[in-house]
mmCIF file of C-alpha atoms and ligand atoms in Angstrom:
data_model
loop_
_atom_site.group_PDB
_atom_site.id
_atom_site.type_symbol
_atom_site.label_atom_id
_atom_site.label_comp_id
_atom_site.label_asym_id
_atom_site.label_seq_id
_atom_site.Cartn_x
_atom_site.Cartn_y
_atom_site.Cartn_z
ATOM 1 C CA UNK A 206 -205.178 63.120 -95.884
ATOM 2 C CA UNK A 207 -201.290 63.490 -96.093
ATOM 3 C CA UNK A 208 -199.451 64.912 -99.463
ATOM 4 C CA UNK A 209 -196.250 65.809 -100.376
ATOM 5 C CA UNK A 210 -197.193 69.901 -100.877
ATOM 6 C CA UNK A 211 -196.950 72.454 -99.485
ATOM 7 C CA UNK A 212 -197.769 76.442 -99.617
ATOM 8 C CA UNK A 213 -195.089 79.829 -99.407
ATOM 9 C CA UNK A 214 -195.356 83.054 -99.293
ATOM 10 C CA UNK A 215 -191.659 85.154 -99.311
ATOM 11 C CA UNK A 216 -192.861 88.031 -97.788
ATOM 12 C CA UNK A 217 -193.070 91.791 -98.725
ATOM 13 C CA UNK A 218 -189.516 92.654 -96.897
ATOM 14 C CA UNK A 219 -187.682 89.783 -98.308
ATOM 15 C CA UNK A 220 -189.112 91.107 -101.452
ATOM 16 C CA UNK A 221 -188.464 94.542 -101.324
ATOM 17 C CA UNK A 222 -184.477 93.524 -100.358
ATOM 18 C CA UNK A 223 -183.673 91.732 -103.181
ATOM 19 C CA UNK A 224 -184.150 88.408 -101.406
ATOM 20 C CA UNK A 225 -186.154 86.502 -103.681
ATOM 21 C CA UNK A 226 -183.117 84.340 -106.042
ATOM 22 C CA UNK A 227 -181.501 83.892 -102.379
ATOM 23 C CA UNK A 228 -184.848 82.515 -100.412
ATOM 24 C CA UNK A 229 -185.495 80.439 -103.904
ATOM 25 C CA UNK A 230 -182.350 78.559 -103.770
ATOM 26 C CA UNK A 231 -182.566 77.517 -100.070
ATOM 27 C CA UNK A 232 -185.581 76.488 -101.152
ATOM 28 C CA UNK A 233 -184.324 74.350 -103.680
ATOM 29 C CA UNK A 234 -181.447 73.381 -102.464
ATOM 30 C CA UNK A 235 -183.350 71.834 -99.675
ATOM 31 C CA UNK A 236 -184.383 69.713 -101.864
ATOM 32 C CA UNK A 237 -187.411 71.371 -102.630
ATOM 33 C CA UNK A 238 -188.819 71.328 -105.988
ATOM 34 C CA UNK A 239 -191.197 74.813 -107.316
ATOM 35 C CA UNK A 240 -193.886 73.604 -108.783
ATOM 36 C CA UNK A 241 -195.763 76.839 -109.285
ATOM 37 C CA UNK A 242 -194.674 80.299 -108.610
ATOM 38 C CA UNK A 243 -195.934 83.868 -108.840
ATOM 39 C CA UNK A 244 -194.723 87.786 -107.615
ATOM 40 C CA UNK A 245 -198.119 89.603 -107.010
ATOM 41 C CA UNK A 246 -198.814 92.990 -104.661
ATOM 42 C CA UNK A 247 -202.069 91.906 -101.893
ATOM 43 C CA UNK A 248 -205.191 94.528 -101.155
ATOM 44 C CA UNK A 249 -205.668 94.571 -97.763
ATOM 45 C CA UNK A 250 -208.333 93.169 -98.348
ATOM 46 C CA UNK A 251 -207.485 89.503 -100.069
ATOM 47 C CA UNK A 252 -204.375 89.746 -96.844
ATOM 48 C CA UNK A 253 -206.793 89.328 -94.434
ATOM 49 C CA UNK A 254 -208.414 86.933 -95.948
ATOM 50 C CA UNK A 255 -205.396 85.084 -96.074
ATOM 51 C CA UNK A 256 -204.897 85.650 -92.657
ATOM 52 C CA UNK A 257 -208.204 85.036 -91.418
ATOM 53 C CA UNK A 258 -207.653 82.303 -89.371
ATOM 54 C CA UNK A 259 -205.508 85.254 -87.064
ATOM 55 C CA UNK A 260 -208.378 88.021 -86.808
ATOM 56 C CA UNK A 261 -208.425 87.877 -83.434
ATOM 57 C CA UNK A 262 -204.864 87.968 -82.624
ATOM 58 C CA UNK A 263 -203.401 91.748 -81.272
ATOM 59 C CA UNK A 264 -201.394 91.960 -84.280
ATOM 60 C CA UNK A 265 -203.396 90.899 -86.900
ATOM 61 C CA UNK A 266 -204.257 94.663 -88.353
ATOM 62 C CA UNK A 267 -200.522 95.388 -88.303
ATOM 63 C CA UNK A 268 -200.231 91.977 -90.273
ATOM 64 C CA UNK A 269 -202.345 93.143 -92.631
ATOM 65 C CA UNK A 270 -200.935 96.042 -93.210
ATOM 66 C CA UNK A 271 -197.245 94.992 -93.688
ATOM 67 C CA UNK A 272 -198.541 92.091 -95.990
ATOM 68 C CA UNK A 273 -199.638 94.619 -98.664
ATOM 69 C CA UNK A 274 -197.043 96.886 -97.950
ATOM 70 C CA UNK A 275 -195.238 95.638 -101.380
ATOM 71 C CA UNK A 276 -195.108 92.369 -103.252
ATOM 72 C CA UNK A 277 -195.005 88.869 -102.113
ATOM 73 C CA UNK A 278 -193.569 85.809 -104.398
ATOM 74 C CA UNK A 279 -196.625 82.810 -103.791
ATOM 75 C CA UNK A 280 -195.175 79.122 -104.715
ATOM 76 C CA UNK A 281 -196.130 75.823 -103.819
ATOM 77 C CA UNK A 282 -193.487 73.600 -103.576
ATOM 78 C CA UNK A 283 -192.804 69.318 -103.407
ATOM 79 C CA UNK A 284 -191.181 66.941 -101.588
ATOM 80 C CA UNK A 285 -192.080 63.783 -99.213
ATOM 81 C CA UNK A 286 -192.786 65.033 -95.919
ATOM 82 C CA UNK A 287 -193.281 68.610 -97.330
ATOM 83 C CA UNK A 288 -194.945 70.293 -95.018
ATOM 84 C CA UNK A 289 -192.962 69.724 -91.594
ATOM 85 C CA UNK A 290 -189.847 69.700 -93.443
ATOM 86 C CA UNK A 291 -190.439 73.153 -94.567
ATOM 87 C CA UNK A 292 -191.312 74.544 -91.616
ATOM 88 C CA UNK A 293 -187.706 72.682 -90.585
ATOM 89 C CA UNK A 294 -186.117 74.927 -93.824
ATOM 90 C CA UNK A 295 -187.355 78.458 -92.571
ATOM 91 C CA UNK A 296 -186.920 78.163 -88.466
ATOM 92 C CA UNK A 297 -189.102 79.416 -85.949
ATOM 93 C CA UNK A 298 -191.955 82.032 -86.329
ATOM 94 C CA UNK A 299 -189.304 84.653 -83.818
ATOM 95 C CA UNK A 300 -186.668 84.771 -85.989
ATOM 96 C CA UNK A 301 -184.545 85.554 -82.636
ATOM 97 C CA UNK A 302 -185.401 81.767 -82.142
ATOM 98 C CA UNK A 303 -184.703 80.904 -85.950
ATOM 99 C CA UNK A 304 -182.332 77.841 -85.983
ATOM 100 C CA UNK A 305 -179.046 78.345 -87.103
ATOM 101 C CA UNK A 306 -178.665 77.387 -91.114
ATOM 102 C CA UNK A 307 -182.816 78.343 -91.460
ATOM 103 C CA UNK A 308 -183.843 80.856 -93.759
ATOM 104 C CA UNK A 309 -185.164 83.315 -91.105
ATOM 105 C CA UNK A 310 -182.424 82.696 -88.790
ATOM 106 C CA UNK A 311 -180.511 83.956 -92.168
ATOM 107 C CA UNK A 312 -183.349 86.810 -93.805
ATOM 108 C CA UNK A 313 -185.786 87.616 -91.254
ATOM 109 C CA UNK A 314 -186.161 91.357 -89.233
ATOM 110 C CA UNK A 315 -188.148 90.887 -87.272
ATOM 111 C CA UNK A 316 -190.866 88.146 -85.082
ATOM 112 C CA UNK A 317 -193.819 89.809 -87.745
ATOM 113 C CA UNK A 318 -191.512 90.834 -91.564
ATOM 114 C CA UNK A 319 -189.847 86.885 -90.954
ATOM 115 C CA UNK A 320 -189.399 87.086 -95.040
ATOM 116 C CA UNK A 321 -191.626 83.705 -95.394
ATOM 117 C CA UNK A 322 -194.323 82.120 -94.199
ATOM 118 C CA UNK A 323 -195.150 77.993 -94.498
ATOM 119 C CA UNK A 324 -197.808 76.194 -94.130
ATOM 120 C CA UNK A 325 -199.203 74.474 -91.347
ATOM 121 C CA UNK A 326 -200.800 71.690 -92.237
ATOM 122 C CA UNK A 327 -201.304 69.179 -95.613
ATOM 123 C CA UNK A 328 -204.995 70.558 -95.146
ATOM 124 C CA UNK A 329 -203.926 74.438 -94.882
ATOM 125 C CA UNK A 330 -201.264 73.795 -97.719
ATOM 126 C CA UNK A 331 -204.431 72.882 -99.959
ATOM 127 C CA UNK A 332 -206.264 75.735 -98.901
ATOM 128 C CA UNK A 333 -203.559 78.014 -99.666
ATOM 129 C CA UNK A 334 -202.259 76.834 -103.095
ATOM 130 C CA UNK A 335 -205.699 77.747 -103.852
ATOM 131 C CA UNK A 336 -205.885 80.685 -102.486
ATOM 132 C CA UNK A 337 -203.321 81.899 -105.479
ATOM 133 C CA UNK A 338 -203.075 79.336 -107.970
ATOM 134 C CA UNK A 339 -207.051 78.729 -108.041
ATOM 135 C CA UNK A 340 -208.298 74.839 -107.709
ATOM 136 C CA UNK A 341 -208.702 73.967 -110.781
ATOM 137 C CA UNK A 342 -205.182 74.522 -112.061
ATOM 138 C CA UNK A 343 -203.049 71.356 -112.901
ATOM 139 C CA UNK A 344 -199.409 71.308 -112.050
HETATM 140 P P1 IDP B 125 -195.403 81.220 -88.723
HETATM 141 O O1 IDP B 125 -195.869 82.094 -89.726
HETATM 142 O O2 IDP B 125 -194.555 81.285 -88.268
HETATM 143 O O3 IDP B 125 -197.017 79.954 -89.296
HETATM 144 P P2 IDP B 125 -197.995 82.598 -87.045
HETATM 145 O O4 IDP B 125 -197.905 82.174 -85.367
HETATM 146 O O5 IDP B 125 -199.135 81.391 -87.804
HETATM 147 O O6 IDP B 125 -196.348 82.032 -87.981
HETATM 148 O O7 IDP B 125 -198.175 83.775 -87.653
HETATM 149 C C1 IDP B 125 -198.251 83.972 -88.835
HETATM 150 C C2 IDP B 125 -197.181 85.951 -89.137
HETATM 151 O O8 IDP B 125 -198.278 86.645 -88.238
HETATM 152 C C3 IDP B 125 -195.887 85.358 -88.909
HETATM 153 O O9 IDP B 125 -195.624 84.624 -89.709
HETATM 154 C C4 IDP B 125 -195.885 86.427 -88.741
HETATM 155 O O10 IDP B 125 -195.360 87.704 -89.656
HETATM 156 C C5 IDP B 125 -196.593 87.478 -88.349
HETATM 157 N N1 IDP B 125 -196.655 87.447 -86.053
HETATM 158 C C6 IDP B 125 -196.536 86.343 -85.753
HETATM 159 N N2 IDP B 125 -196.741 86.763 -84.494
HETATM 160 C C7 IDP B 125 -196.210 87.992 -84.451
HETATM 161 C C8 IDP B 125 -196.251 88.751 -83.374
HETATM 162 O O11 IDP B 125 -196.464 88.260 -82.136
HETATM 163 N N3 IDP B 125 -196.121 90.215 -83.538
HETATM 164 C C9 IDP B 125 -196.241 90.548 -84.950
HETATM 165 N N4 IDP B 125 -196.613 90.043 -85.674
HETATM 166 C C10 IDP B 125 -196.343 88.153 -85.727
HETATM 167 MG MG1 MG B 126 -198.834 80.275 -89.661
#
């Protein structure tokens, strides 16, 4: 089922360096409407649940530690073609490969501390939004 929504997190490196406003501005200037928004500190257990699909990858343990090392900002975003357009706006996972003008090019520090998350499918956008905002909330 195609939707016009995606899910994002501003990751701990970016919140700790006061880039929440800068990143939200790039998101709004990119044509996305912020549907829901909150700042939270994930426990290692919650971070591990969020990234469960990566649990066999070698970087999983470090990723969980990093994602629970400081507050994140979770948001549901709306735009036509939201999932694909947002992946374009954030740029490649590794900032060394991220295109000019992308959020990761501007703000990411490393392949791990890469400033933002973006859902990779409509299905995951819905699952991830529900993880933070609950399936019964209406936005
Ligand atoms: P994505 O965030 O661009 O979708 P994924 O492959 O889904 O990238 O990986 C999830 C997150 O795990 C990345 O955003 C990054 O924080 C971290 N990560 C991915 N690959 C590596 C790696 O090779 N080393 C360390 N961390 C990584
Ligand atoms: Mg991913």
